[in-house]
Amino acid sequence: MALKLGWKAAGAAVAVAAVGIASTAQAQTPEDIARLDRFSRDRGRALALTHQLTPPVPSGSPERLMQPERLWVCKGTQPGLPIYSSPDRTSTPMGVTQDFIATSGATVGGFVQVMGYSGRLGFVPANTLGPYINTVKPGVQCTVEGLRRRDNSPVFGFH
């Protein structure tokens, strides 16, 4: 009988320990909650910087684009590189690149002027641009079709 009680007591101790471990694994202190809130805010800011493409135009009549005053061409680049507000690596980044970007070809001190996805002009290092290469469908060309009337953002075509 004593042996049975010993096993029961040991089983109860294991159960109590398991509940204790599970409850401490899920417990969150105010510091944990504040840290998670900070992570969430930082992630939101990062997503806002990387997701600067304008929302799609509602279906219906096709969007009428404006033709830019100068020639803009589509160039390939590495996604996630900063688009600087002036031709200087210490200037404030105004966004990040996708795998393509519109450029006028104008260079200033090793930087090329680009049109950000929001329509604002910025700069990227010249050595970060090259021909656009579509890795999903080789041979597809990227073009700048025009600018959206509502915000002057570039509209890209893939042919």
C-alpha positions as semicolon CSV with decimal commas, in nm:
position;residue;x (nm);y (nm);z (nm)
1;M;0,000;0,000;0,000
2;A;0,285;0,234;0,085
3;L;0,434;0,171;-0,258
4;K;0,105;0,261;-0,428
5;L;0,083;0,584;-0,232
6;G;0,441;0,663;-0,326
7;W;0,362;0,624;-0,696
8;K;0,047;0,829;-0,662
9;A;0,235;1,103;-0,480
10;A;0,508;1,096;-0,743
11;G;0,246;1,114;-1,020
12;A;0,080;1,409;-0,849
13;A;0,415;1,583;-0,812
14;V;0,485;1,534;-1,183
15;A;0,140;1,670;-1,270
16;V;0,190;1,974;-1,045
17;A;0,535;2,035;-1,199
18;A;0,393;2,008;-1,552
19;V;0,114;2,256;-1,474
20;G;0,367;2,489;-1,314
21;I;0,597;2,476;-1,618
22;A;0,309;2,527;-1,860
23;S;0,170;2,820;-1,665
24;T;0,508;2,994;-1,638
25;A;0,574;2,939;-2,007
26;Q;0,260;3,134;-2,094
27;A;0,276;3,398;-1,821
28;Q;0,364;3,744;-1,949
29;T;0,492;4,021;-1,733
30;P;0,418;4,387;-1,812
31;E;0,777;4,406;-1,943
32;D;0,710;4,114;-2,180
33;I;0,393;4,282;-2,309
34;A;0,573;4,614;-2,360
35;R;0,855;4,436;-2,547
36;L;0,606;4,253;-2,771
37;D;0,425;4,582;-2,840
38;R;0,759;4,739;-2,938
39;F;0,835;4,446;-3,172
40;S;0,490;4,483;-3,329
41;R;0,535;4,859;-3,384
42;D;0,883;4,806;-3,533
43;R;0,749;4,535;-3,764
44;G;0,465;4,764;-3,871
45;R;0,712;5,041;-3,956
46;A;0,930;4,798;-4,152
47;L;0,629;4,673;-4,347
48;A;0,521;5,030;-4,420
49;L;0,865;5,105;-4,566
50;T;0,877;4,790;-4,775
51;H;0,516;4,806;-4,891
52;Q;0,508;5,139;-5,067
53;L;0,329;5,028;-5,380
54;T;0,001;5,210;-5,410
55;P;-0,321;5,013;-5,379
56;P;-0,468;4,869;-5,696
57;V;-0,712;5,080;-5,892
58;P;-1,070;4,955;-5,862
59;S;-1,181;4,753;-6,162
60;G;-1,406;4,921;-6,412
61;S;-1,274;5,170;-6,662
62;P;-0,899;5,147;-6,723
63;E;-0,683;5,395;-6,538
64;R;-0,571;5,692;-6,747
65;L;-0,202;5,749;-6,696
66;M;-0,004;6,069;-6,740
67;Q;0,307;6,061;-6,951
68;P;0,612;6,187;-6,759
69;E;0,794;6,500;-6,873
70;R;1,115;6,301;-6,917
71;L;1,206;5,945;-6,996
72;W;1,195;5,697;-6,707
73;V;1,316;5,342;-6,761
74;C;1,278;5,031;-6,551
75;K;1,601;4,893;-6,406
76;G;1,667;4,588;-6,193
77;T;1,799;4,615;-5,839
78;Q;1,826;4,413;-5,522
79;P;1,511;4,427;-5,306
80;G;1,537;4,599;-4,969
81;L;1,808;4,855;-5,046
82;P;1,748;5,208;-4,913
83;I;1,624;5,482;-5,143
84;Y;1,793;5,797;-5,014
85;S;1,635;6,142;-5,014
86;S;1,956;6,297;-5,151
87;P;2,268;6,159;-5,325
88;D;2,442;6,077;-4,996
89;R;2,444;5,754;-4,790
90;T;2,400;5,958;-4,471
91;S;2,077;6,120;-4,594
92;T;1,740;6,002;-4,468
93;P;1,607;5,690;-4,642
94;M;1,264;5,752;-4,795
95;G;1,189;5,391;-4,875
96;V;1,341;5,066;-4,996
97;T;1,376;4,908;-5,338
98;Q;1,178;4,622;-5,487
99;D;1,350;4,409;-5,755
100;F;1,280;4,686;-6,011
101;I;1,274;5,066;-6,001
102;A;1,217;5,363;-6,234
103;T;1,526;5,568;-6,314
104;S;1,595;5,870;-6,531
105;G;1,960;5,778;-6,568
106;A;2,076;6,110;-6,419
107;T;2,376;6,052;-6,191
108;V;2,507;6,271;-5,910
109;G;2,826;6,173;-5,729
110;G;2,787;5,799;-5,791
111;F;2,411;5,800;-5,721
112;V;2,133;5,759;-5,976
113;Q;1,808;5,950;-5,948
114;V;1,509;5,717;-5,916
115;M;1,137;5,758;-5,877
116;G;1,023;5,587;-5,561
117;Y;0,710;5,373;-5,567
118;S;0,518;5,661;-5,406
119;G;0,618;5,902;-5,686
120;R;0,880;6,087;-5,480
121;L;1,225;6,134;-5,629
122;G;1,519;5,975;-5,453
123;F;1,864;5,830;-5,511
124;V;2,031;5,489;-5,504
125;P;2,400;5,406;-5,554
126;A;2,466;5,364;-5,927
127;N;2,638;5,029;-5,873
128;T;2,314;4,878;-5,738
129;L;2,125;4,908;-6,070
130;G;2,141;4,677;-6,369
131;P;1,913;4,526;-6,628
132;Y;1,581;4,394;-6,498
133;I;1,584;4,014;-6,488
134;N;1,262;3,826;-6,425
135;T;1,357;3,505;-6,243
136;V;1,009;3,356;-6,280
137;K;0,965;3,415;-6,653
138;P;1,302;3,478;-6,819
139;G;1,285;3,724;-7,104
140;V;1,006;3,938;-6,958
141;Q;1,084;4,309;-6,998
142;C;0,992;4,579;-6,745
143;T;0,879;4,923;-6,866
144;V;0,751;5,241;-6,705
145;E;0,405;5,275;-6,863
146;G;0,327;5,617;-6,714
147;L;0,238;5,793;-6,389
148;R;-0,079;5,771;-6,183
149;R;-0,272;6,096;-6,184
150;R;-0,358;6,084;-5,812
151;D;0,001;6,074;-5,679
152;N;0,250;6,064;-5,969
153;S;0,356;5,712;-5,874
154;P;0,506;5,506;-6,156
155;V;0,308;5,228;-6,320
156;F;0,523;4,939;-6,439
157;G;0,441;4,706;-6,725
158;F;0,583;4,359;-6,773
159;H;0,582;4,229;-7,132
